[in-house]
Amino acid sequence: MKALLIAATALALAGPALACGGTAEYPQTAQTLAQSSLTPERKAELEKKLQEGWAMHSESHEQGDGAKMGQSMQTLRQLQVQIQIPEN
């Protein structure tokens, strides 16, 4: 359910940010996490971090903050490693 909420938010906010890889990768990562075989506790921990990263990513688009964008993408990459998603 959380993955669907993140994906819906991503689509609603995407607009001019469609060229940004994180706009697509955050929802994809949420979906992969939801389907993973991780323990419920670990999933919950990673979902929380994913939501925080997505919020930071969205703020970076709204504020035009490149440093925050970089930090949000670093967070995403770290989560993808923990979920074992190969880098694009």
mmCIF file with all atom_site columns, C-alpha atoms in Angstrom:
data_model
loop_
_atom_site.group_PDB
_atom_site.id
_atom_site.type_symbol
_atom_site.label_atom_id
_atom_site.label_alt_id
_atom_site.label_comp_id
_atom_site.label_asym_id
_atom_site.label_entity_id
_atom_site.label_seq_id
_atom_site.pdbx_PDB_ins_code
_atom_site.Cartn_x
_atom_site.Cartn_y
_atom_site.Cartn_z
_atom_site.occupancy
_atom_site.B_iso_or_equiv
_atom_site.pdbx_formal_charge
_atom_site.auth_seq_id
_atom_site.auth_comp_id
_atom_site.auth_asym_id
_atom_site.auth_atom_id
_atom_site.pdbx_PDB_model_num
ATOM 1  C CA . MET A 1 1  ? 0.000  0.000   0.000   1.00 0.00 ? 1  MET A CA 1
ATOM 2  C CA . LYS A 1 2  ? 2.804  2.404   0.884   1.00 0.00 ? 2  LYS A CA 1
ATOM 3  C CA . ALA A 1 3  ? 4.434  1.656   -2.455  1.00 0.00 ? 3  ALA A CA 1
ATOM 4  C CA . LEU A 1 4  ? 1.231  2.664   -4.232  1.00 0.00 ? 4  LEU A CA 1
ATOM 5  C CA . LEU A 1 5  ? 1.043  5.910   -2.277  1.00 0.00 ? 5  LEU A CA 1
ATOM 6  C CA . ILE A 1 6  ? 4.639  6.747   -3.166  1.00 0.00 ? 6  ILE A CA 1
ATOM 7  C CA . ALA A 1 7  ? 3.992  5.903   -6.822  1.00 0.00 ? 7  ALA A CA 1
ATOM 8  C CA . ALA A 1 8  ? 0.821  8.010   -6.918  1.00 0.00 ? 8  ALA A CA 1
ATOM 9  C CA . THR A 1 9  ? 2.619  10.939  -5.336  1.00 0.00 ? 9  THR A CA 1
ATOM 10 C CA . ALA A 1 10 ? 5.437  10.559  -7.833  1.00 0.00 ? 10 ALA A CA 1
ATOM 11 C CA . LEU A 1 11 ? 3.042  10.736  -10.755 1.00 0.00 ? 11 LEU A CA 1
ATOM 12 C CA . ALA A 1 12 ? 1.243  13.739  -9.331  1.00 0.00 ? 12 ALA A CA 1
ATOM 13 C CA . LEU A 1 13 ? 4.445  15.685  -8.774  1.00 0.00 ? 13 LEU A CA 1
ATOM 14 C CA . ALA A 1 14 ? 6.349  14.503  -11.845 1.00 0.00 ? 14 ALA A CA 1
ATOM 15 C CA . GLY A 1 15 ? 5.286  17.245  -14.263 1.00 0.00 ? 15 GLY A CA 1
ATOM 16 C CA . PRO A 1 16 ? 8.440  18.999  -15.487 1.00 0.00 ? 16 PRO A CA 1
ATOM 17 C CA . ALA A 1 17 ? 10.646 16.637  -13.502 1.00 0.00 ? 17 ALA A CA 1
ATOM 18 C CA . LEU A 1 18 ? 10.104 13.744  -15.893 1.00 0.00 ? 18 LEU A CA 1
ATOM 19 C CA . ALA A 1 19 ? 13.673 14.030  -17.160 1.00 0.00 ? 19 ALA A CA 1
ATOM 20 C CA . CYS A 1 20 ? 14.971 13.243  -13.668 1.00 0.00 ? 20 CYS A CA 1
ATOM 21 C CA . GLY A 1 21 ? 15.888 9.612   -13.096 1.00 0.00 ? 21 GLY A CA 1
ATOM 22 C CA . GLY A 1 22 ? 14.803 9.725   -9.469  1.00 0.00 ? 22 GLY A CA 1
ATOM 23 C CA . THR A 1 23 ? 11.256 10.572  -10.505 1.00 0.00 ? 23 THR A CA 1
ATOM 24 C CA . ALA A 1 24 ? 10.961 7.107   -12.033 1.00 0.00 ? 24 ALA A CA 1
ATOM 25 C CA . GLU A 1 25 ? 13.402 5.237   -9.816  1.00 0.00 ? 25 GLU A CA 1
ATOM 26 C CA . TYR A 1 26 ? 11.847 6.083   -6.448  1.00 0.00 ? 26 TYR A CA 1
ATOM 27 C CA . PRO A 1 27 ? 8.464  4.501   -7.368  1.00 0.00 ? 27 PRO A CA 1
ATOM 28 C CA . GLN A 1 28 ? 10.218 1.528   -9.021  1.00 0.00 ? 28 GLN A CA 1
ATOM 29 C CA . THR A 1 29 ? 12.305 0.991   -5.910  1.00 0.00 ? 29 THR A CA 1
ATOM 30 C CA . ALA A 1 30 ? 9.197  1.210   -3.715  1.00 0.00 ? 30 ALA A CA 1
ATOM 31 C CA . GLN A 1 31 ? 7.506  -1.433  -5.843  1.00 0.00 ? 31 GLN A CA 1
ATOM 32 C CA . THR A 1 32 ? 10.545 -3.719  -5.732  1.00 0.00 ? 32 THR A CA 1
ATOM 33 C CA . LEU A 1 33 ? 10.782 -3.286  -1.968  1.00 0.00 ? 33 LEU A CA 1
ATOM 34 C CA . ALA A 1 34 ? 7.100  -4.140  -1.550  1.00 0.00 ? 34 ALA A CA 1
ATOM 35 C CA . GLN A 1 35 ? 7.622  -7.358  -3.527  1.00 0.00 ? 35 GLN A CA 1
ATOM 36 C CA . SER A 1 36 ? 10.885 -8.312  -1.813  1.00 0.00 ? 36 SER A CA 1
ATOM 37 C CA . SER A 1 37 ? 11.302 -11.240 0.559   1.00 0.00 ? 37 SER A CA 1
ATOM 38 C CA . LEU A 1 38 ? 12.827 -9.107  3.310   1.00 0.00 ? 38 LEU A CA 1
ATOM 39 C CA . THR A 1 39 ? 11.450 -9.466  6.818   1.00 0.00 ? 39 THR A CA 1
ATOM 40 C CA . PRO A 1 40 ? 8.496  -7.209  7.636   1.00 0.00 ? 40 PRO A CA 1
ATOM 41 C CA . GLU A 1 41 ? 10.649 -5.301  10.118  1.00 0.00 ? 41 GLU A CA 1
ATOM 42 C CA . ARG A 1 42 ? 13.401 -4.691  7.556   1.00 0.00 ? 42 ARG A CA 1
ATOM 43 C CA . LYS A 1 43 ? 10.848 -3.686  4.913   1.00 0.00 ? 43 LYS A CA 1
ATOM 44 C CA . ALA A 1 44 ? 9.295  -1.176  7.304   1.00 0.00 ? 44 ALA A CA 1
ATOM 45 C CA . GLU A 1 45 ? 12.715 0.287   8.087   1.00 0.00 ? 45 GLU A CA 1
ATOM 46 C CA . LEU A 1 46 ? 13.622 0.635   4.403   1.00 0.00 ? 46 LEU A CA 1
ATOM 47 C CA . GLU A 1 47 ? 10.152 1.975   3.490   1.00 0.00 ? 47 GLU A CA 1
ATOM 48 C CA . LYS A 1 48 ? 10.617 4.741   6.049   1.00 0.00 ? 48 LYS A CA 1
ATOM 49 C CA . LYS A 1 49 ? 14.011 5.654   4.596   1.00 0.00 ? 49 LYS A CA 1
ATOM 50 C CA . LEU A 1 50 ? 12.566 5.511   1.081   1.00 0.00 ? 50 LEU A CA 1
ATOM 51 C CA . GLN A 1 51 ? 9.736  7.872   2.035   1.00 0.00 ? 51 GLN A CA 1
ATOM 52 C CA . GLU A 1 52 ? 12.203 10.287  3.619   1.00 0.00 ? 52 GLU A CA 1
ATOM 53 C CA . GLY A 1 53 ? 14.391 10.177  0.503   1.00 0.00 ? 53 GLY A CA 1
ATOM 54 C CA . TRP A 1 54 ? 11.398 10.708  -1.778  1.00 0.00 ? 54 TRP A CA 1
ATOM 55 C CA . ALA A 1 55 ? 10.273 13.696  0.296   1.00 0.00 ? 55 ALA A CA 1
ATOM 56 C CA . MET A 1 56 ? 13.772 15.167  0.023   1.00 0.00 ? 56 MET A CA 1
ATOM 57 C CA . HIS A 1 57 ? 13.764 14.483  -3.719  1.00 0.00 ? 57 HIS A CA 1
ATOM 58 C CA . SER A 1 58 ? 10.410 16.219  -4.183  1.00 0.00 ? 58 SER A CA 1
ATOM 59 C CA . GLU A 1 59 ? 11.577 19.209  -2.144  1.00 0.00 ? 59 GLU A CA 1
ATOM 60 C CA . SER A 1 60 ? 14.724 19.464  -4.248  1.00 0.00 ? 60 SER A CA 1
ATOM 61 C CA . HIS A 1 61 ? 12.586 19.813  -7.379  1.00 0.00 ? 61 HIS A CA 1
ATOM 62 C CA . GLU A 1 62 ? 10.310 22.384  -5.753  1.00 0.00 ? 62 GLU A CA 1
ATOM 63 C CA . GLN A 1 63 ? 13.252 24.421  -4.449  1.00 0.00 ? 63 GLN A CA 1
ATOM 64 C CA . GLY A 1 64 ? 15.619 23.891  -7.373  1.00 0.00 ? 64 GLY A CA 1
ATOM 65 C CA . ASP A 1 65 ? 18.195 22.658  -4.864  1.00 0.00 ? 65 ASP A CA 1
ATOM 66 C CA . GLY A 1 66 ? 20.879 20.643  -6.639  1.00 0.00 ? 66 GLY A CA 1
ATOM 67 C CA . ALA A 1 67 ? 22.668 19.664  -3.426  1.00 0.00 ? 67 ALA A CA 1
ATOM 68 C CA . LYS A 1 68 ? 19.468 18.275  -1.948  1.00 0.00 ? 68 LYS A CA 1
ATOM 69 C CA . MET A 1 69 ? 18.819 16.465  -5.239  1.00 0.00 ? 69 MET A CA 1
ATOM 70 C CA . GLY A 1 70 ? 22.236 14.827  -5.040  1.00 0.00 ? 70 GLY A CA 1
ATOM 71 C CA . GLN A 1 71 ? 21.643 13.794  -1.456  1.00 0.00 ? 71 GLN A CA 1
ATOM 72 C CA . SER A 1 72 ? 18.256 12.291  -2.330  1.00 0.00 ? 72 SER A CA 1
ATOM 73 C CA . MET A 1 73 ? 19.800 10.315  -5.182  1.00 0.00 ? 73 MET A CA 1
ATOM 74 C CA . GLN A 1 74 ? 22.571 9.072   -2.890  1.00 0.00 ? 74 GLN A CA 1
ATOM 75 C CA . THR A 1 75 ? 19.896 7.919   -0.443  1.00 0.00 ? 75 THR A CA 1
ATOM 76 C CA . LEU A 1 76 ? 18.113 6.125   -3.273  1.00 0.00 ? 76 LEU A CA 1
ATOM 77 C CA . ARG A 1 77 ? 21.300 4.366   -4.414  1.00 0.00 ? 77 ARG A CA 1
ATOM 78 C CA . GLN A 1 78 ? 22.048 3.228   -0.859  1.00 0.00 ? 78 GLN A CA 1
ATOM 79 C CA . LEU A 1 79 ? 18.540 1.821   -0.529  1.00 0.00 ? 79 LEU A CA 1
ATOM 80 C CA . GLN A 1 80 ? 18.792 0.061   -3.881  1.00 0.00 ? 80 GLN A CA 1
ATOM 81 C CA . VAL A 1 81 ? 21.992 -1.644  -2.693  1.00 0.00 ? 81 VAL A CA 1
ATOM 82 C CA . GLN A 1 82 ? 20.268 -2.744  0.507   1.00 0.00 ? 82 GLN A CA 1
ATOM 83 C CA . ILE A 1 83 ? 17.307 -4.098  -1.481  1.00 0.00 ? 83 ILE A CA 1
ATOM 84 C CA . GLN A 1 84 ? 19.772 -5.552  -4.010  1.00 0.00 ? 84 GLN A CA 1
ATOM 85 C CA . ILE A 1 85 ? 18.540 -3.676  -7.075  1.00 0.00 ? 85 ILE A CA 1
ATOM 86 C CA . PRO A 1 86 ? 21.210 -3.409  -9.780  1.00 0.00 ? 86 PRO A CA 1
ATOM 87 C CA . GLU A 1 87 ? 22.190 0.163   -10.685 1.00 0.00 ? 87 GLU A CA 1
ATOM 88 C CA . ASN A 1 88 ? 20.754 1.426   -14.006 1.00 0.00 ? 88 ASN A CA 1
#
